[in-house]
Short mmCIF file of C-alpha atoms and ligand atoms in Angstrom, two decimals:
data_model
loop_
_atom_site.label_atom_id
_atom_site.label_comp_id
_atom_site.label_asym_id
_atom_site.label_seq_id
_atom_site.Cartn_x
_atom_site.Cartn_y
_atom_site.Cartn_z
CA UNK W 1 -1.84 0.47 -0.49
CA UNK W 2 -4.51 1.29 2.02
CA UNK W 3 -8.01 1.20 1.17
CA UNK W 4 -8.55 4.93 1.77
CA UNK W 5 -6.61 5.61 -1.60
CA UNK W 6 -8.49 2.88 -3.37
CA UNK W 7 -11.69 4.56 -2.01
CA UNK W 8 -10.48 7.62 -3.22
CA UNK W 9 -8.64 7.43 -6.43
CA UNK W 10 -10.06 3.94 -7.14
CA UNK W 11 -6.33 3.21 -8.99
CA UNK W 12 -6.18 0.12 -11.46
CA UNK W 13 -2.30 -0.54 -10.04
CA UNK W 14 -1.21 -2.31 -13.66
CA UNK W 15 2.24 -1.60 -15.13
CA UNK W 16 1.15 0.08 -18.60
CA UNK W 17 4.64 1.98 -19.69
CA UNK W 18 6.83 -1.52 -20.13
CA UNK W 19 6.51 -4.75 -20.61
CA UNK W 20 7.01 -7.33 -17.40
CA UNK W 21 5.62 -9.18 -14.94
CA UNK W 22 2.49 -7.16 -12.81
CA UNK W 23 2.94 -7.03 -8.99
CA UNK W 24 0.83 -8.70 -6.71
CA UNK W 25 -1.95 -5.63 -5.46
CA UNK W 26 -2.58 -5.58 -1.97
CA UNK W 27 -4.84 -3.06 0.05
CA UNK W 28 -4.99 -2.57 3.29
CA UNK W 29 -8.69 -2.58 4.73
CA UNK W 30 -9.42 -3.74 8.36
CA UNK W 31 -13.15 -3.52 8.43
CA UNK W 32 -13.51 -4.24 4.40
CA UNK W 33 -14.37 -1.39 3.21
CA UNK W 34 -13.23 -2.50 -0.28
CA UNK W 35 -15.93 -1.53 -3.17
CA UNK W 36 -17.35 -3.44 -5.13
CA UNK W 37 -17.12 -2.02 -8.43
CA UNK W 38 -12.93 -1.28 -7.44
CA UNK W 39 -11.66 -1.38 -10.56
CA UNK W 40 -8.79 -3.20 -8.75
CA UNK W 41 -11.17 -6.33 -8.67
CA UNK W 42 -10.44 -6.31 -12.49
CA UNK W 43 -6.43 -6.47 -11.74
CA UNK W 44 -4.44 -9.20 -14.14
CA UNK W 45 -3.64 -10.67 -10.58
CA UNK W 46 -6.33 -10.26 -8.52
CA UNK W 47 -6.16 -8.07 -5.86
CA UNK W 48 -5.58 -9.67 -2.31
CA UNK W 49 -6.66 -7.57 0.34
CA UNK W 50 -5.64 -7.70 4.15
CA UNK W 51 -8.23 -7.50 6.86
CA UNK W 52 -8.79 -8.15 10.39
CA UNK W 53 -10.85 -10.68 12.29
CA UNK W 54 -12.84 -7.72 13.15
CA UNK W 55 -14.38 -6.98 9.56
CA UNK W 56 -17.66 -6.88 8.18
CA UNK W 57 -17.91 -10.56 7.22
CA UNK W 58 -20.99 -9.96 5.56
CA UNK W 59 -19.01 -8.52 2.41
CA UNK W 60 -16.88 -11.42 2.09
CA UNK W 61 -18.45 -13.07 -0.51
CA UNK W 62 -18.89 -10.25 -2.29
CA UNK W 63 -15.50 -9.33 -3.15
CA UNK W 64 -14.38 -13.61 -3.20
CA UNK W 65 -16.74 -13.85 -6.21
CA UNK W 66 -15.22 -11.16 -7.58
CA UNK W 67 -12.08 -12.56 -7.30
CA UNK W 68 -10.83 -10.73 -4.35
CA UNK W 69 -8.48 -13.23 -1.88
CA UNK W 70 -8.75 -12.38 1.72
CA UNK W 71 -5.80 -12.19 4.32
CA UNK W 72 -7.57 -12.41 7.55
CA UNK W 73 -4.61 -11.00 9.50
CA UNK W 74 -4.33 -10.01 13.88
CA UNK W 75 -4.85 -6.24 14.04
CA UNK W 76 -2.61 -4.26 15.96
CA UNK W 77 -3.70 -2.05 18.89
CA UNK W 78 -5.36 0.53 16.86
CA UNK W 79 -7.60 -2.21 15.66
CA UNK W 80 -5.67 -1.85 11.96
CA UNK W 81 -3.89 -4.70 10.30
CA UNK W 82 -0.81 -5.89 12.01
CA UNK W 83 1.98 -5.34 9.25
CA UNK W 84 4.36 -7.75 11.14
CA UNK W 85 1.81 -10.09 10.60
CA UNK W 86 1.12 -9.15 6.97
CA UNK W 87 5.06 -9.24 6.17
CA UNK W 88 4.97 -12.68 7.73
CA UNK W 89 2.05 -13.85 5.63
CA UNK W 90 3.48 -12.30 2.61
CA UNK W 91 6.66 -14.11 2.80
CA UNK W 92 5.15 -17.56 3.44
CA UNK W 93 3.56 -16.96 0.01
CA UNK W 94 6.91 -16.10 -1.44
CA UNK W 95 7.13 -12.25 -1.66
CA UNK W 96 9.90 -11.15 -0.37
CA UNK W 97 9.71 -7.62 -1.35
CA UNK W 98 7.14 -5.19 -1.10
CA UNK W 99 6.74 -1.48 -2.39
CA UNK W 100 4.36 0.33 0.01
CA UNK W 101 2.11 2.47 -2.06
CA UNK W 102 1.24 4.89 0.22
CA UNK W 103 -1.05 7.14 0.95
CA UNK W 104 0.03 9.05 3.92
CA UNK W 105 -1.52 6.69 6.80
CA UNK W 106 -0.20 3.31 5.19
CA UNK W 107 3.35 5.21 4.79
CA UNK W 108 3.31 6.81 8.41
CA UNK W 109 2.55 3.31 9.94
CA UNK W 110 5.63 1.30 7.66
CA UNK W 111 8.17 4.41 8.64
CA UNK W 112 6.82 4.57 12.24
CA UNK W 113 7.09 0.85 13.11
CA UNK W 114 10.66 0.44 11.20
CA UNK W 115 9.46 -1.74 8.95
CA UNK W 116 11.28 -0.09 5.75
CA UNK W 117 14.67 -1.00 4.14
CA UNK W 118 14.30 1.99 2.16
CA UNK W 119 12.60 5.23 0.39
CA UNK W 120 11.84 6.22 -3.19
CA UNK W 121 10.60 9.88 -3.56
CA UNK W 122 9.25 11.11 -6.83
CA UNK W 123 9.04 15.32 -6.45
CA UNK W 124 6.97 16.26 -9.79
CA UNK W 125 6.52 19.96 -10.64
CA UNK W 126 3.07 20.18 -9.46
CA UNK W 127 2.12 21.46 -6.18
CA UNK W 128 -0.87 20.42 -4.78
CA UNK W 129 -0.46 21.16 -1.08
CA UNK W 130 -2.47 19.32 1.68
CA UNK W 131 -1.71 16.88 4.55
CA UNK W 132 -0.61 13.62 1.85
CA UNK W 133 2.63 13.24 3.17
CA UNK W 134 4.24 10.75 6.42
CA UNK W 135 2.83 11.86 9.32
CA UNK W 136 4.21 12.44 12.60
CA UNK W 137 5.48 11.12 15.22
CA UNK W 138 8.23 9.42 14.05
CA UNK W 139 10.29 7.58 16.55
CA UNK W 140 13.22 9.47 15.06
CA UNK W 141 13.99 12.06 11.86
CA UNK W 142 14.75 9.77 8.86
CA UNK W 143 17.79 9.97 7.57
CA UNK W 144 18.53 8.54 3.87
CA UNK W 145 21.86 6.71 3.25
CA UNK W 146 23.60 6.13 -0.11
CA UNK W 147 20.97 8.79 -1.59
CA UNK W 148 20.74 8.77 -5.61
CA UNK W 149 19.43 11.16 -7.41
CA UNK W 150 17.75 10.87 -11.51
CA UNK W 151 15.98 13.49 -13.53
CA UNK W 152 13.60 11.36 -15.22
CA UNK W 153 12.10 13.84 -17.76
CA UNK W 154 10.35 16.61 -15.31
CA UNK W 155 10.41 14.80 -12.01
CA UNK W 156 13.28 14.26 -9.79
CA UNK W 157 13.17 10.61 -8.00
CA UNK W 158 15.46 10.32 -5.22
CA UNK W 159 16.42 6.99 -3.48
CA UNK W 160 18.13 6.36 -0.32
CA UNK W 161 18.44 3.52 2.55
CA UNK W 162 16.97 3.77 5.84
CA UNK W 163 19.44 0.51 7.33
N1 NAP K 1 2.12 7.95 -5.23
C1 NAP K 1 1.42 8.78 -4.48
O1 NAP K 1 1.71 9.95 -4.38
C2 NAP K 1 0.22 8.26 -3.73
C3 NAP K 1 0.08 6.90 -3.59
C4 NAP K 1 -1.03 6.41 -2.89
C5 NAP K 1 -1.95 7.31 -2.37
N2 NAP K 1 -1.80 8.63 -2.56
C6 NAP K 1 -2.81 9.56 -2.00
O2 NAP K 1 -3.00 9.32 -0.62
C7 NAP K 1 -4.30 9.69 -0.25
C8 NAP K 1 -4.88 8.65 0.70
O3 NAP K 1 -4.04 8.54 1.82
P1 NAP K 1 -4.66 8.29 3.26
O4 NAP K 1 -3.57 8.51 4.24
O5 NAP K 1 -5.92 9.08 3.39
O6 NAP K 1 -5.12 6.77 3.23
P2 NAP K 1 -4.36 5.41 2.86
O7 NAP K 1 -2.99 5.41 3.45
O8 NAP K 1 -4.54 5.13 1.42
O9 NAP K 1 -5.28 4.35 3.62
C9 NAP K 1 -5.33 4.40 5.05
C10 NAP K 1 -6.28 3.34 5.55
O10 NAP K 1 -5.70 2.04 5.41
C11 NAP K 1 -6.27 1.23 6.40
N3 NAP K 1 -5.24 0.49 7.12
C12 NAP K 1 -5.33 -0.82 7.46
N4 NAP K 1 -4.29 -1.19 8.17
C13 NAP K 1 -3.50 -0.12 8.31
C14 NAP K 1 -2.27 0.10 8.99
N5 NAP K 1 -1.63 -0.89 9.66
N6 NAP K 1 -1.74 1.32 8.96
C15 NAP K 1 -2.36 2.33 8.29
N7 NAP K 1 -3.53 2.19 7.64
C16 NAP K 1 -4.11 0.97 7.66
C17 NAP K 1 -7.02 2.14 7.39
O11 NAP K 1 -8.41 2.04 7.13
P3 NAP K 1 -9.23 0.91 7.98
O12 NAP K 1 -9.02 1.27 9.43
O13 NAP K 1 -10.61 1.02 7.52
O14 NAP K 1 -8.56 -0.37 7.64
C18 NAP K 1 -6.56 3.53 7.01
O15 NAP K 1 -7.54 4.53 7.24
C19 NAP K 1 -5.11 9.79 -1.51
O16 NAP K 1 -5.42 11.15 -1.71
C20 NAP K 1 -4.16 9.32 -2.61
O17 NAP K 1 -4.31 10.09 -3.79
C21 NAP K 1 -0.72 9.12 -3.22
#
């Protein structure tokens, strides 16, 4: 998830509707931007959140005592955190799958650097227009494979496979 969303909708990212393991919570923030009072900080897990050499250091401690874990992570050219390198750290700590939480930036940058096996869209009958969708330029139009389709009460969630 990037940070803009936790800045935004300041999400507590637990799994409330079934019982289970809770995924790992990571947010995307290269110049820590991370609040303190996130409810996120309060996650069963801890949150971990990625960052670049090039953040405010001075907030560090801040978010370690509240049981944050920083990534420090390269950034890529835009100055944002390098999601090769993320996927690499992320797999040395034994995750070896990842759903990518949007918003719109965090979900343009996956899709626009290939870095997605494949796509779950929820379509819920609410429309709330506005720019919150993948942006372009996309290298090329996506094309779903082996597409499923469920009516899960009123939304439709449709899965495909982008390799
Ligand atoms: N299920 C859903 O429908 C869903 C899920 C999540 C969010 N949302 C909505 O999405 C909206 C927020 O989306 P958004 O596009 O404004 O922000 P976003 O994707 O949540 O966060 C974008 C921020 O992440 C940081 N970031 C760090 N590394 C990045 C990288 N490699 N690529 C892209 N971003 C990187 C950047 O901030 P720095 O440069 O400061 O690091 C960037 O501005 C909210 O309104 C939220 O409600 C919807």
């Amino acid at each position: 998830m990037g940070v803009d969303t936790v800045l935004g909708d300041d999400p507590r990212l637990t799994v409330r509707l079934v019982e289970g393991p809770q995924p790992q919570p990571i947010v995307l923030d290269s110049s820590l931007r991370f609040p303190t009072r996130a409810r996120l900080l309060a996650h069963p897990r801890g949150v971990w959140i990625a960052t670049t050499p090039q953040r405010d250091t001075d907030r560090d401690r801040a978010l370690e005592v509240r049981g944050a874990r920083l990534l420090v992570l390269g950034a890529d050219e835009a100055g944002r955190v390098d999601l090769r390198a993320l996927l690499a750290a992320l797999h040395r700590e034994g995750i070896a799958s990842l759903m990518v939480e949007g918003g719109a930036r965090v979900l343009t940058s996956f899709l626009q650097q290939g870095l997605a096996d494949a796509v779950v869209v929820t379509v819920c009958p609410y429309y709330l227009g506005g720019p919150r969708a993948p942006e372009a330029p996309l290298p090329q139009p996506l094309r779903l494979r082996e597409t499923v389709c469920q009516v899960l009460g009123e939304d439709v969630v449709i899965w495909g496979r982008l390799k």
